[in-house]
Coordinates of C-alpha atoms in Angstrom, one line a residue:
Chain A
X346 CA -42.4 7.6 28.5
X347 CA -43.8 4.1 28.8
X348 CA -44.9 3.6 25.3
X349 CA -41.1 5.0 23.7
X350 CA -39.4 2.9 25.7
X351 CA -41.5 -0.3 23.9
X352 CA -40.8 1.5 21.0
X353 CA -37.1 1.5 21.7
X354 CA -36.9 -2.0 23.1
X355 CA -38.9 -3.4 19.6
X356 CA -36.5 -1.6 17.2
X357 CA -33.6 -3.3 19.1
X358 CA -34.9 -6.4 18.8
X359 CA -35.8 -5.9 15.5
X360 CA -31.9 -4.5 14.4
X361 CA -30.9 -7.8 16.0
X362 CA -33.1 -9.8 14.0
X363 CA -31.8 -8.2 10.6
X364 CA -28.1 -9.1 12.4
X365 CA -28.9 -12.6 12.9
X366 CA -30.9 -13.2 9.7
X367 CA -28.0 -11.4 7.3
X368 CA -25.9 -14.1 9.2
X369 CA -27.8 -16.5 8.3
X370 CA -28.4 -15.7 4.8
X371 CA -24.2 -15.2 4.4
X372 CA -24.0 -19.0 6.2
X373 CA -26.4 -20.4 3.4
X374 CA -24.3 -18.5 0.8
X375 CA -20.9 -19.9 1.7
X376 CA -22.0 -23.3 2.5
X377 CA -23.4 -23.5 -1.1
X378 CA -20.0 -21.7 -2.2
X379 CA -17.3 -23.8 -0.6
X380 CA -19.5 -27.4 -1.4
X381 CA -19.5 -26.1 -5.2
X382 CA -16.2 -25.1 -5.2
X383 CA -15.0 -28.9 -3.3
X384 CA -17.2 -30.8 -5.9
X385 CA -15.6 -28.5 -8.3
X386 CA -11.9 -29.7 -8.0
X387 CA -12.8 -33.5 -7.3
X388 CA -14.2 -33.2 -10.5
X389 CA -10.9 -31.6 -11.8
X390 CA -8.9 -34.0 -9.8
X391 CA -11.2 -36.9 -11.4
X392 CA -10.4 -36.1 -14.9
X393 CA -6.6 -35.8 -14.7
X394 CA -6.5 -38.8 -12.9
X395 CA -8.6 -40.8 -15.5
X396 CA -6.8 -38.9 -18.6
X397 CA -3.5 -39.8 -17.0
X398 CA -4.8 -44.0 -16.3
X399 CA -6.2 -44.4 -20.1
X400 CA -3.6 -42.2 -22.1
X401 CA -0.4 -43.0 -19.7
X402 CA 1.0 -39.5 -20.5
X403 CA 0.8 -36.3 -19.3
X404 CA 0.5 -34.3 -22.9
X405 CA -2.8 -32.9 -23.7
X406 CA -3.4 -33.1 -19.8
X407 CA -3.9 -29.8 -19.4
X408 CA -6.2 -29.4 -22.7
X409 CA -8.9 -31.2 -21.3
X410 CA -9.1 -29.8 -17.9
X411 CA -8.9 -26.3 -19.3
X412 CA -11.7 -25.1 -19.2
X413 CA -13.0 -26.6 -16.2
X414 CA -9.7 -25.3 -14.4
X415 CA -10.0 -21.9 -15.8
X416 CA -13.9 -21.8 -14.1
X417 CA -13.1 -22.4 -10.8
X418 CA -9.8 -21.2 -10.4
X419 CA -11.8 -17.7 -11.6
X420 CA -14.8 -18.7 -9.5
X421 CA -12.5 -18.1 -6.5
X422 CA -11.9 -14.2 -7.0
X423 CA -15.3 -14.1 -4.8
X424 CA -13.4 -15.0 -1.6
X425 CA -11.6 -11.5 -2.2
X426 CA -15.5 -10.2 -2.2
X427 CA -16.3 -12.1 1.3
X428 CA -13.5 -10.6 2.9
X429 CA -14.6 -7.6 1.9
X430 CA -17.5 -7.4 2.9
X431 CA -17.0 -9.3 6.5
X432 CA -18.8 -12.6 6.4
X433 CA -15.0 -14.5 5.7
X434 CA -12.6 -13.6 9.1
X435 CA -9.6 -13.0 6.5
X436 CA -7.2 -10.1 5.4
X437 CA -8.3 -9.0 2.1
X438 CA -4.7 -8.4 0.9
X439 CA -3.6 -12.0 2.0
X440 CA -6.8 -13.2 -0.4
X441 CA -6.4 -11.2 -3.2
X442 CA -2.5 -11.6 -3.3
X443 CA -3.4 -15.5 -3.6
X444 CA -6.1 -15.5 -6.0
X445 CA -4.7 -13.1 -8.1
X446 CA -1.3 -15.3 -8.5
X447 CA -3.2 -18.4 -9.4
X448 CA -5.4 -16.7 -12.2
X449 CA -2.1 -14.9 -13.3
X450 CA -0.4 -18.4 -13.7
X451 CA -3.9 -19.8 -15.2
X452 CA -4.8 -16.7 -17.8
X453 CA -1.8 -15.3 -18.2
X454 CA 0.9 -17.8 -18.4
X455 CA -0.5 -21.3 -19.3
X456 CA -3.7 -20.4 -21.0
X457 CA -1.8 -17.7 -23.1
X458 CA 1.6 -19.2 -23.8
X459 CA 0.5 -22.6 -25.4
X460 CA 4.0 -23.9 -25.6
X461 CA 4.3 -24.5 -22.2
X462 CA 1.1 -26.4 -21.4
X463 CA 3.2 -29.9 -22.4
X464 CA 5.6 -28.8 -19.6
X465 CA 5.6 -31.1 -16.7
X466 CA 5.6 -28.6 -14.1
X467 CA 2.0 -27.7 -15.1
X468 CA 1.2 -31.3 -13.9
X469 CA 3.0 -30.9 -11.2
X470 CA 1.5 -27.3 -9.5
X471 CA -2.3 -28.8 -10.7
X472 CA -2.0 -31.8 -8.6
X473 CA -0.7 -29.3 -5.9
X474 CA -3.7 -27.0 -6.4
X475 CA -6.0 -29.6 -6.6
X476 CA -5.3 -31.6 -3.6
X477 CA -4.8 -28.0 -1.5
X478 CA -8.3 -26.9 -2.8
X479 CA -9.7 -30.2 -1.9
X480 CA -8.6 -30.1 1.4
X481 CA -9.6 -26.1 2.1
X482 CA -12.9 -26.1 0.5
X483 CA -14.0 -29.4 2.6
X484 CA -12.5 -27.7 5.5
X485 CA -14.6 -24.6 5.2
X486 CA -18.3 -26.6 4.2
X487 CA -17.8 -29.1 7.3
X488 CA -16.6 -26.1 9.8
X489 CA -19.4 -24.2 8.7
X490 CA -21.7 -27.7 9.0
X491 CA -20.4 -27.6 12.6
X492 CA -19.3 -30.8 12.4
X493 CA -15.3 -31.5 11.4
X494 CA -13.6 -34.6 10.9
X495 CA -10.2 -34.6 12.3
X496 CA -8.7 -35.8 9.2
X497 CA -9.7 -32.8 7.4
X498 CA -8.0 -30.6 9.7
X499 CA -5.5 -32.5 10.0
X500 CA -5.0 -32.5 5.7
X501 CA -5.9 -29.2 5.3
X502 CA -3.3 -27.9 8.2
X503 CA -0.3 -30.2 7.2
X504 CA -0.3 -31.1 3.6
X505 CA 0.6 -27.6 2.7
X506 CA 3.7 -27.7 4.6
X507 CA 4.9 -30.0 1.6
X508 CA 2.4 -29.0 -1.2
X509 CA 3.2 -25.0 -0.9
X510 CA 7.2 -25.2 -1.9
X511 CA 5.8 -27.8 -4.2
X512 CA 3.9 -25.6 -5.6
X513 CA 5.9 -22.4 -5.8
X514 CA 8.5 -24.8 -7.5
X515 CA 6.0 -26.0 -10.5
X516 CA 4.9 -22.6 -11.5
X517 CA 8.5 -20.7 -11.3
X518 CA 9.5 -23.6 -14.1
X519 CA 6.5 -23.0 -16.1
X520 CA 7.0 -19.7 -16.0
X521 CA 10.8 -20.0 -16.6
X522 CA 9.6 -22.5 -19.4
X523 CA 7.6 -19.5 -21.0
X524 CA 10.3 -16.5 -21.0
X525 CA 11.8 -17.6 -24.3
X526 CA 8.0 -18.1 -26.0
X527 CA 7.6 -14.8 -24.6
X528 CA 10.9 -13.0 -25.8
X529 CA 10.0 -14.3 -29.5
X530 CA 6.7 -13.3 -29.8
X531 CA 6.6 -10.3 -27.6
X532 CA 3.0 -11.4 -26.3
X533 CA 1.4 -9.0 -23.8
X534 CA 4.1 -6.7 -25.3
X535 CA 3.7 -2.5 -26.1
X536 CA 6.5 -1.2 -27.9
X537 CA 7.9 2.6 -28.4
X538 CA 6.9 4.5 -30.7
X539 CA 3.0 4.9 -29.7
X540 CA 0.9 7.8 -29.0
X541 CA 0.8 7.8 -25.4
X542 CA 4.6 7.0 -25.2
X543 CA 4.8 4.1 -23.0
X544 CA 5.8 0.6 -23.3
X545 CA 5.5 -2.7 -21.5
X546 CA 7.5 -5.3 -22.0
X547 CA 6.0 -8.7 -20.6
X548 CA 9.4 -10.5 -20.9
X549 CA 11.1 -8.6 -17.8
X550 CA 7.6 -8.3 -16.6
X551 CA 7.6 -12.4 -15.9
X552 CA 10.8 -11.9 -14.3
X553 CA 10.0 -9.7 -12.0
X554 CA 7.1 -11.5 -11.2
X555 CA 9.7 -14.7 -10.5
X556 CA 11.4 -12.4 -8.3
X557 CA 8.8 -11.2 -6.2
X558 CA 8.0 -14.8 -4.9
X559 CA 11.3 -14.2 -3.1
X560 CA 9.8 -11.9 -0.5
X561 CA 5.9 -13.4 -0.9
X562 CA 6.2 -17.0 -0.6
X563 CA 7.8 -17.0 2.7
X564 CA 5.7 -14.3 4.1
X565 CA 2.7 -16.8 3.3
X566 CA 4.4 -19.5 4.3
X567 CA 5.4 -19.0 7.7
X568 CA 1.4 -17.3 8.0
X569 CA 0.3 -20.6 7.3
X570 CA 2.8 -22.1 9.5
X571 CA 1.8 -19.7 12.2
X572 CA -2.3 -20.4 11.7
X573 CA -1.1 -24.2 12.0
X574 CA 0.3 -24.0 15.6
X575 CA -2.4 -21.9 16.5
X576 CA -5.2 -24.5 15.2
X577 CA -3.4 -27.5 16.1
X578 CA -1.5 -27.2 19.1
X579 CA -3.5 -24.1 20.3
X580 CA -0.3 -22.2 20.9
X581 CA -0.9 -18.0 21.8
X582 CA 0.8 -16.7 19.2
X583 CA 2.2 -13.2 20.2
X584 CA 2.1 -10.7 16.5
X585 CA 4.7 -8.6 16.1
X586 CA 3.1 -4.9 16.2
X587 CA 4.6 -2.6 14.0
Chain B
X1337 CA 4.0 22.3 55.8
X1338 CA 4.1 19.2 53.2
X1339 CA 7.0 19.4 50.8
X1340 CA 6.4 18.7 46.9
X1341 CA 6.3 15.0 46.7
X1342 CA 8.4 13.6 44.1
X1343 CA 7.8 11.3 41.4
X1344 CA 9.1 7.7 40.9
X1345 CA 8.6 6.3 37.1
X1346 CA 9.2 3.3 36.2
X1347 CA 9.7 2.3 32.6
X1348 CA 9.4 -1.1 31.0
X1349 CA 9.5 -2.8 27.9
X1350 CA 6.3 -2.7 26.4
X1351 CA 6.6 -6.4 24.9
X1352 CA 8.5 -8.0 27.6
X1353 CA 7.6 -6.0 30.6
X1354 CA 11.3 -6.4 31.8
X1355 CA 12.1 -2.8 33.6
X1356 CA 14.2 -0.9 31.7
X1357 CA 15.0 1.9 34.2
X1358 CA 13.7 3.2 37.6
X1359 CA 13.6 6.8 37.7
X1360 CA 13.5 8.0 41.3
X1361 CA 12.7 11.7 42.8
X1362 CA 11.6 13.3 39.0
X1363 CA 9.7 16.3 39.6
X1364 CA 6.2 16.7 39.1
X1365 CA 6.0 19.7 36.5
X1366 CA 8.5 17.2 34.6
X1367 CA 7.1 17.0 30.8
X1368 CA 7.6 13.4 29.2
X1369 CA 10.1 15.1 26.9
X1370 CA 12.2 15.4 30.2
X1371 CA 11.5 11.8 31.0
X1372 CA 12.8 10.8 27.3
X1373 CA 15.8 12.7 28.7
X1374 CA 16.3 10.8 31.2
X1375 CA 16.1 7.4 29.4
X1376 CA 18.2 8.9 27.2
X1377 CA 20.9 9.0 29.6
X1378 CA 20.8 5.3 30.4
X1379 CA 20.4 3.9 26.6
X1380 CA 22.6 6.3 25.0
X1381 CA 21.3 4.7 21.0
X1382 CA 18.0 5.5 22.3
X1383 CA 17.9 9.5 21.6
X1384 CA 14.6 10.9 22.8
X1385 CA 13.1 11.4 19.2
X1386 CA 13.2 7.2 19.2
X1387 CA 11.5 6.5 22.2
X1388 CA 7.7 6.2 22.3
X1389 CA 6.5 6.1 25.9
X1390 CA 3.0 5.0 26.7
X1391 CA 0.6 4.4 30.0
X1392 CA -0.3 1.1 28.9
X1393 CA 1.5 -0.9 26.4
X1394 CA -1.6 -0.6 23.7
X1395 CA -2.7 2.5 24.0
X1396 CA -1.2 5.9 21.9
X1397 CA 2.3 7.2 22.9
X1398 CA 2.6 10.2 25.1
X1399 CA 2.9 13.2 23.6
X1400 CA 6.4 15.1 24.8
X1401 CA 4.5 18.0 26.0
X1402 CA 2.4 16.2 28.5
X1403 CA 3.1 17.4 32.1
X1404 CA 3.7 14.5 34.7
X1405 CA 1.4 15.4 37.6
X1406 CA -1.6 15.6 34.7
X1407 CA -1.1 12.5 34.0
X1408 CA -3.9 10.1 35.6
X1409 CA -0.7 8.1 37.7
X1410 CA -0.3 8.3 41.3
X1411 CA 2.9 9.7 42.4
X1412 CA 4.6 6.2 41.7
X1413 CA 4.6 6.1 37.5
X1414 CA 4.9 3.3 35.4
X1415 CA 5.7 4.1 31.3
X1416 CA 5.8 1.1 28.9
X1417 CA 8.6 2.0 26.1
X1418 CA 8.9 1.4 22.4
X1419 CA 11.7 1.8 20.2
X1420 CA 10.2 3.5 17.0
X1421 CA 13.6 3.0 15.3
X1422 CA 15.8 5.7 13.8
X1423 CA 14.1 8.5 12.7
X1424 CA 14.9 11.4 10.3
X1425 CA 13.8 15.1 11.1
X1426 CA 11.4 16.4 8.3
X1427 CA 13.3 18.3 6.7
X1428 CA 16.0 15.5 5.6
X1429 CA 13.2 13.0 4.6
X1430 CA 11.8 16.3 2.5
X1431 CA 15.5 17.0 1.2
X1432 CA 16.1 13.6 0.0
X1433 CA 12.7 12.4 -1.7
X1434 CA 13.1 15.6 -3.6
X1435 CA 16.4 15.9 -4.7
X1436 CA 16.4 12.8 -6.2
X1437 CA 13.6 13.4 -8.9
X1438 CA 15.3 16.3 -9.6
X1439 CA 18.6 14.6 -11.0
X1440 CA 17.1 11.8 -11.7
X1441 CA 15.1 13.4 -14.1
X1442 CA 18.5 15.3 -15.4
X1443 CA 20.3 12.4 -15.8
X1444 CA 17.4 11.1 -18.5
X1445 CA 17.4 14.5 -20.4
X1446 CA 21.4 14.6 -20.7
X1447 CA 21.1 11.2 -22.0
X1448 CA 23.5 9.8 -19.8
X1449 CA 25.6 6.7 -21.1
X1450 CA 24.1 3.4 -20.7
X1451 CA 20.3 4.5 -20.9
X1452 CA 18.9 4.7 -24.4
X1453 CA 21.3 2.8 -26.6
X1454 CA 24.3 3.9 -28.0
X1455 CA 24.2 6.2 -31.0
X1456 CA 22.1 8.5 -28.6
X1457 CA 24.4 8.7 -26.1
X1458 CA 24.6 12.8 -25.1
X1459 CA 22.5 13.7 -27.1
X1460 CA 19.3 16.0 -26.9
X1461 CA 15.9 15.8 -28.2
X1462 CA 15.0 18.5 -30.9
X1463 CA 11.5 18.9 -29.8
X1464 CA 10.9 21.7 -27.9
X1465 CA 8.3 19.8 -25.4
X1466 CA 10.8 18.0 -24.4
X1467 CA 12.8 20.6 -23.6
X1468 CA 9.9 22.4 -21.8
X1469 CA 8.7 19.3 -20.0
X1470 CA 12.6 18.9 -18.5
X1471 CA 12.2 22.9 -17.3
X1472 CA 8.7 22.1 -15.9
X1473 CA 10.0 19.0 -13.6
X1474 CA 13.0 21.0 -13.0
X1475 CA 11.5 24.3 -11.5
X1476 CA 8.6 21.9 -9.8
X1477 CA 11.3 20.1 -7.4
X1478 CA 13.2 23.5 -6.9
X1479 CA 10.2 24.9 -5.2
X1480 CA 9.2 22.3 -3.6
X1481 CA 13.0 22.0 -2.2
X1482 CA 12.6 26.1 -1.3
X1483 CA 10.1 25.2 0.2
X1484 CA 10.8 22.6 2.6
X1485 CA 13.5 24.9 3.0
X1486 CA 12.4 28.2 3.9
X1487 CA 8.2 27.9 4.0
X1488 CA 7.4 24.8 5.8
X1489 CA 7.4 24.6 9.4
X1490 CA 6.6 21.0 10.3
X1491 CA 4.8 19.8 13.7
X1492 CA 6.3 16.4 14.3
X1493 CA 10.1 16.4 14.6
X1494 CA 10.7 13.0 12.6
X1495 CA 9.7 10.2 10.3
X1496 CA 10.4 6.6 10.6
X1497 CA 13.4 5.2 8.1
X1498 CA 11.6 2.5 7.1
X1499 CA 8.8 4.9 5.5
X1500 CA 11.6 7.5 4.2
X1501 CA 13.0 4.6 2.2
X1502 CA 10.0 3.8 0.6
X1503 CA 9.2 7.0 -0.2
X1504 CA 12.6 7.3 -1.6
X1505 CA 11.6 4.4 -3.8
X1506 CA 8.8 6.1 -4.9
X1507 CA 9.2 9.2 -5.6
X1508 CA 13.1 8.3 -7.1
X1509 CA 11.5 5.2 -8.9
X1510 CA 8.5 7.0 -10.8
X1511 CA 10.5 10.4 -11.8
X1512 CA 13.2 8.2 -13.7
X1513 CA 10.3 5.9 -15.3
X1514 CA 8.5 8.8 -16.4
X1515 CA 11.6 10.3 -17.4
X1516 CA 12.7 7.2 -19.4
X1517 CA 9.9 8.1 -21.5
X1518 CA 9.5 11.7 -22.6
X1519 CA 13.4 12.1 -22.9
X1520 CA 13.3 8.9 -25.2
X1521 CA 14.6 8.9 -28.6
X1522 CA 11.2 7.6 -29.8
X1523 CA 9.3 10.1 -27.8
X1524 CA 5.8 10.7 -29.5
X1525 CA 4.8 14.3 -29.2
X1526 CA 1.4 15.4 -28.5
X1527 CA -1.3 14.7 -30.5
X1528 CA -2.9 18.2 -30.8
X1529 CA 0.9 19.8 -31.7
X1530 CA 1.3 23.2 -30.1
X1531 CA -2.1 23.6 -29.0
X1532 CA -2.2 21.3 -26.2
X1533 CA 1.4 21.5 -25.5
X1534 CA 0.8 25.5 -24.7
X1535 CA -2.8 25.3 -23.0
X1536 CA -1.4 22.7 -20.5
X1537 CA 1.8 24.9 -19.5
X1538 CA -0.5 27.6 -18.7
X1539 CA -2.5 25.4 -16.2
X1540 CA 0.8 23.6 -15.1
X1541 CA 1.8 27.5 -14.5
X1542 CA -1.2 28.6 -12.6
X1543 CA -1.5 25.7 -10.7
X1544 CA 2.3 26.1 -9.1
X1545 CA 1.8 29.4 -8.4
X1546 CA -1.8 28.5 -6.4
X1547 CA 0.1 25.8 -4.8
X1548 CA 2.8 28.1 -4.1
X1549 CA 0.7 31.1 -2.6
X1550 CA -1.5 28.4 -0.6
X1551 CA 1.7 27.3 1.3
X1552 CA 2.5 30.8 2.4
X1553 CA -1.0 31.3 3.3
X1554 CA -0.8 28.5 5.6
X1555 CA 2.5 29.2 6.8
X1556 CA 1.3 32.5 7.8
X1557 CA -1.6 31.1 9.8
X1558 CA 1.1 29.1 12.0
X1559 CA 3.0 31.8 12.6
X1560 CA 0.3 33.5 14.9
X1561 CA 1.2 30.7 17.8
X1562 CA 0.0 27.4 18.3
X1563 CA -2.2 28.3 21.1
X1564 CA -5.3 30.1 19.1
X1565 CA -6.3 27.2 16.3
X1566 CA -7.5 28.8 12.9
X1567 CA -8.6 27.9 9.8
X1568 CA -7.5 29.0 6.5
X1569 CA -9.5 31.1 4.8
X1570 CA -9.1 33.2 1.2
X1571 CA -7.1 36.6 1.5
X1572 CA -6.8 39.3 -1.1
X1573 CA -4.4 36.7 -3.4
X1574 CA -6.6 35.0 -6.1
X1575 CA -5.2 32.4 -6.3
X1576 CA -6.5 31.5 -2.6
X1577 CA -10.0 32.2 -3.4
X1578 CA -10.0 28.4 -4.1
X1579 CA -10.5 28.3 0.1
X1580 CA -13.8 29.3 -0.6
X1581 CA -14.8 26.1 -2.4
X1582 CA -11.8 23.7 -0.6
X1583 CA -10.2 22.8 2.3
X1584 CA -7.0 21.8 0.8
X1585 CA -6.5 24.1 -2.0
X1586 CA -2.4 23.1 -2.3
X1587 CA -3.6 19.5 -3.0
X1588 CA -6.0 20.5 -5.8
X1589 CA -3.6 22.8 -7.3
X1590 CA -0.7 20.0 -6.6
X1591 CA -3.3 17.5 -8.5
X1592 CA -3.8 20.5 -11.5
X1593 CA 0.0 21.0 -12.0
X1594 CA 0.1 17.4 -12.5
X1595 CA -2.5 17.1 -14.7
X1596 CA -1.4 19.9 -17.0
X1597 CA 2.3 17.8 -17.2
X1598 CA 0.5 15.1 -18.1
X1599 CA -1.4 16.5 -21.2
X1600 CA 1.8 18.4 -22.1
X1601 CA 3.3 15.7 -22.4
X1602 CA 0.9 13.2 -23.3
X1603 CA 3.2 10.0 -21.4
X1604 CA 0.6 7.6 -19.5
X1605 CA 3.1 6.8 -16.8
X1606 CA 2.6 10.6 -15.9
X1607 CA -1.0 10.4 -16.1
X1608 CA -1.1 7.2 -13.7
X1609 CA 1.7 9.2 -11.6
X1610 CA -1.2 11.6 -11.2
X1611 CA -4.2 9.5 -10.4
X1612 CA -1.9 7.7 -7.3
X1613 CA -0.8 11.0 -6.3
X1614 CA -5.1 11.7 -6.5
X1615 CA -5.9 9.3 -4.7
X1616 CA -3.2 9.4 -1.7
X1617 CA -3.9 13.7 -1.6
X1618 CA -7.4 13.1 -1.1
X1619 CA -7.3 10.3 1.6
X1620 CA -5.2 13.2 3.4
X1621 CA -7.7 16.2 2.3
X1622 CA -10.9 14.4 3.4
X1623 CA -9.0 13.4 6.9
X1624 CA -7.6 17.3 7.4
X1625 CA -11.3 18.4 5.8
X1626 CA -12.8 15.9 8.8
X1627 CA -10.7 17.8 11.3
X1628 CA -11.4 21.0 10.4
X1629 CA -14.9 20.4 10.2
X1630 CA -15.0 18.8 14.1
X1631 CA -13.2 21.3 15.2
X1632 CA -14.8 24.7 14.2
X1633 CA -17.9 24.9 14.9
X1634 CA -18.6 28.0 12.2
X1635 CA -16.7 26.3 8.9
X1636 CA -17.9 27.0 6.0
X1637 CA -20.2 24.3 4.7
X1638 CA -19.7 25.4 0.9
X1639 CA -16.0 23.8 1.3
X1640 CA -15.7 20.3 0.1
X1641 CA -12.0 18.8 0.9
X1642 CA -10.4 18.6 -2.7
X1643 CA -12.2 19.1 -5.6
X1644 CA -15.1 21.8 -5.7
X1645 CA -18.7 20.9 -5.2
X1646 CA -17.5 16.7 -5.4
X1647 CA -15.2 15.7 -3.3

């Protein structure tokens, strides 16, 4: 009667209480997330900058950002989590498929293969990283401060029309700069004969993996290009149902 | 006293709305099979088994057996239309994913040219696992062709190309991988010799002959006519006494036979072919095991979808 109906009315509010307070809670969390991860990546882009203006080279660049790079660039595998778990508006595949190249290229490729960290197209995909995760990370701690300054949207929505390709190109020649390390030292490498009668060979493995940006980095690409004239120009995008 | 009114349906694009066709006096006991017909007639490419026809561009298509008049339209019909590509019946899609396996798997244990490297070129392994492991594949894809063949009866009429050619992939990709391996030259053989080799043929044995039986229980249960829905339950066949602890005994049994190739052949590409064929069967047990459960009202609450008293 009477007094269930109270009772009814003060669970609801009470459900919507929890709602608004976990959203508050996950606000806090990802403002502190995104302004670490910015201050994170100025620092990296700080250090290259002054290694590169006191030493005038790019060798032993990479060195002395290593550990630094390999922190954050790892930090980031908890945006898969957020999209998980609903407080970040993003596919989870679309995440995970981009973090999971960059700690590929970071772990597997330059930390691993030392040979190739002199290359040149390591500097070239870190300055691409760095200004990209600049640009994001800012984006996401001022749209969740409510209060976004055009020239971050405007970076963070049109840089990567040139950055991306820029990108892509600097880690396929790093990678293409470690297949013969690879193919001599047979790192990452399981050979025949073994007890469980398989083998993995990390040579064919890397080309493959050059292979697959084929299909991938145009997918992303034109995504990006797609959330672009949907932020900017506020153009209705119809999606192709399948 | 008043005619029959006829029916007019109109049928549009679903993504740009432009009409399509405008069929005029279609009777009202017309099913949408008939109106697929009709279409049919005007986009000759567009065979019936194509065309997905739907009350409102976002919602589910129309099933072919749905009857005009029941259909919450006026007399004056309008059906948005989607092409779902070219489709394959069930029994091709079946027919290809499994024949390829099947020689792919051959070709390995011939040792066709260009495989392993030269000097082995025709040759055959002396081990008899080997030997066993190519019979076990072997007789595995010949039932499950027989089967697709002369048990299964399948509800839908057709499958998308798009998904039979991953499949394809798949299935095709993973048999010669796997094949690579245990018909290789440097093939390790198990660990525990003879021992494991014999224990995990008996359970490969068993478990394709529960599979086996479970399909012809279920065919049987189809047989009786769509219109009174059962669900399976054991019969005097042990091997289907597993219905008293699962839902989808042929998946746990399909999961066992796998298993037991796996320890008989002790290859890890086999083992991890068995945990993704795990993990797909049980998405589909727990969803049939769902069904069933909202459904009946009396199912047995014992039955877990795939693995006894877990899962």
């Amino acid at each position: 009667m009477a007094s269930s109906e109270e009772d009814g009315a003060a669970d609801e509010k009470e459900t919507n209480h929890r709602r608004r307070t976990r959203g508050a809670l996950a606000t806090a969390w990802l403002t502190f997330y995104n302004i670490a991860m910015t201050a994170g990546w100025l620092v990296l882009a700080i250090t290259m900058m002054r290694f590169y203006l006191q030493r005038g080279t790019h060798r032993g660049l990479y060195r002395s950002i290593a550990r630094t790079l390999k922190f954050f660039q790892t930090a980031a595998l908890v945006e898969v989590g957020h999209c998980a778990i609903g407080i970040v508006r993003t596919s989870v595949i679309v995440t995970g498929v981009q973090v999971c190249s960059r700690i590929f290229m970071v772990w597997f490729i330059t930390n691993s293969i030392r040979q190739v960290q002199s290359e040149e197209s390591v500097v070239l995909f870190l300055v691409v990283w760095t200004v990209t995760e600049i640009s994001r990370y800012s984006y996401y701690t001022f749209n969740l401060l409510h209060h976004l300054p055009y020239f971050i949207k405007w970076a963070r929505y049109n840089l990567f029309v040139v950055l991306y390709p820029l990108g892509v190109a600097g880690e396929l020649l790093t990678i293409y700069a470690a297949l013969p390390v690879v193919r001599r030292t047979a790192v990452f490498s399981l050979r025949l004969p073994n007890r469980y009668n398989v083998s993995f060979d990390y040579y064919y493995f890397l080309i493959i993996a050059m292979l697959s940006y084929i299909p991938l980095f145009p997918q992303l690409y034109f995504h990006m290009l797609r959330q672009r004239r949907k932020v900017l120009h506020g153009e209705v995008i119809v999606e192709k149902d399948d | 006293m008043s005619r029959a009114t006829f029916f007019e349906v109109e049928v549009l694009d679903a993504k740009t709305r432009k009409q399509l066709c405008f069929l005029d006096k279609v009777e009202p006991y017309s099913t949408i099979a008939d109106i697929k017909s009709l279409v049919h007639k005007s986009y000759p490419r567009w065979y019936p088994a194509r065309q997905a026809l739907k009350l409102d561009p976002k919602a589910k298509p129309l099933r072919d057996d749905e009857v005009l008049q029941s259909l919450p339209v006026g007399t004056s019909a309008i059906m948005y239309f989607r092409d779902l590509g070219p489709q394959l019946g069930w029994t091709m899609v079946f027919l290809a994913e499994y024949m390829g396996p099947l020689f792919t798997y051959l070709m390995f244990y011939f040792r066709l040219p260009y495989i392993y490297p030269h000097p082995h070129t025709f040759t055959s392994s002396s081990l008899t696992v080997v030997t066993l492991a190519c019979v076990c594949h072997t007789c595995h894809y010949v039932k499950r062709l027989v089967e697709t063949i002369f048990v299964h009866r399948f509800s839908q009429g057709t499958m998308p190309l798009r998904t039979i050619i991953w499949n394809c992939a798949y299935y095709w990709g993973f048999s010669a991988w796997l094949a690579y391996y245990i018909n290789h030259p440097l093939y390790t053989p198990p660990s525990y010799g003879n021992l494991q080799v014999n224990y995990a043929f008996a359970l490969f044995v068993l478990c394709e002959v529960g599979n086996f039986s479970i399909h012809l229980t279920l065919n049987s249960l189809r047989g009786e006519g769509t219109k009174c829905r059962k669900f399976p339950r054991p019969t005097k066949n042990p091997f289907t006494w597993l219905f008293f602890f699962v839902s989808c005994p042929n998946y746990t049994y399909e999961v066992g036979a796998w298993l037991g190739f796996s320890i008989m052949t002790q290859c890890l590409p086999v083992a991890l072919y068995t945990l993704l064929g795990f993990i797909q069967m049980t998405i589909w047990a727990r969803g049939k095991h769902r069904a069933y459960t909202r459904e009946f009202k009396a199912y047995p609450g014992l039955r877990m979808a795939i693995i006894p008293l877990v899962l």
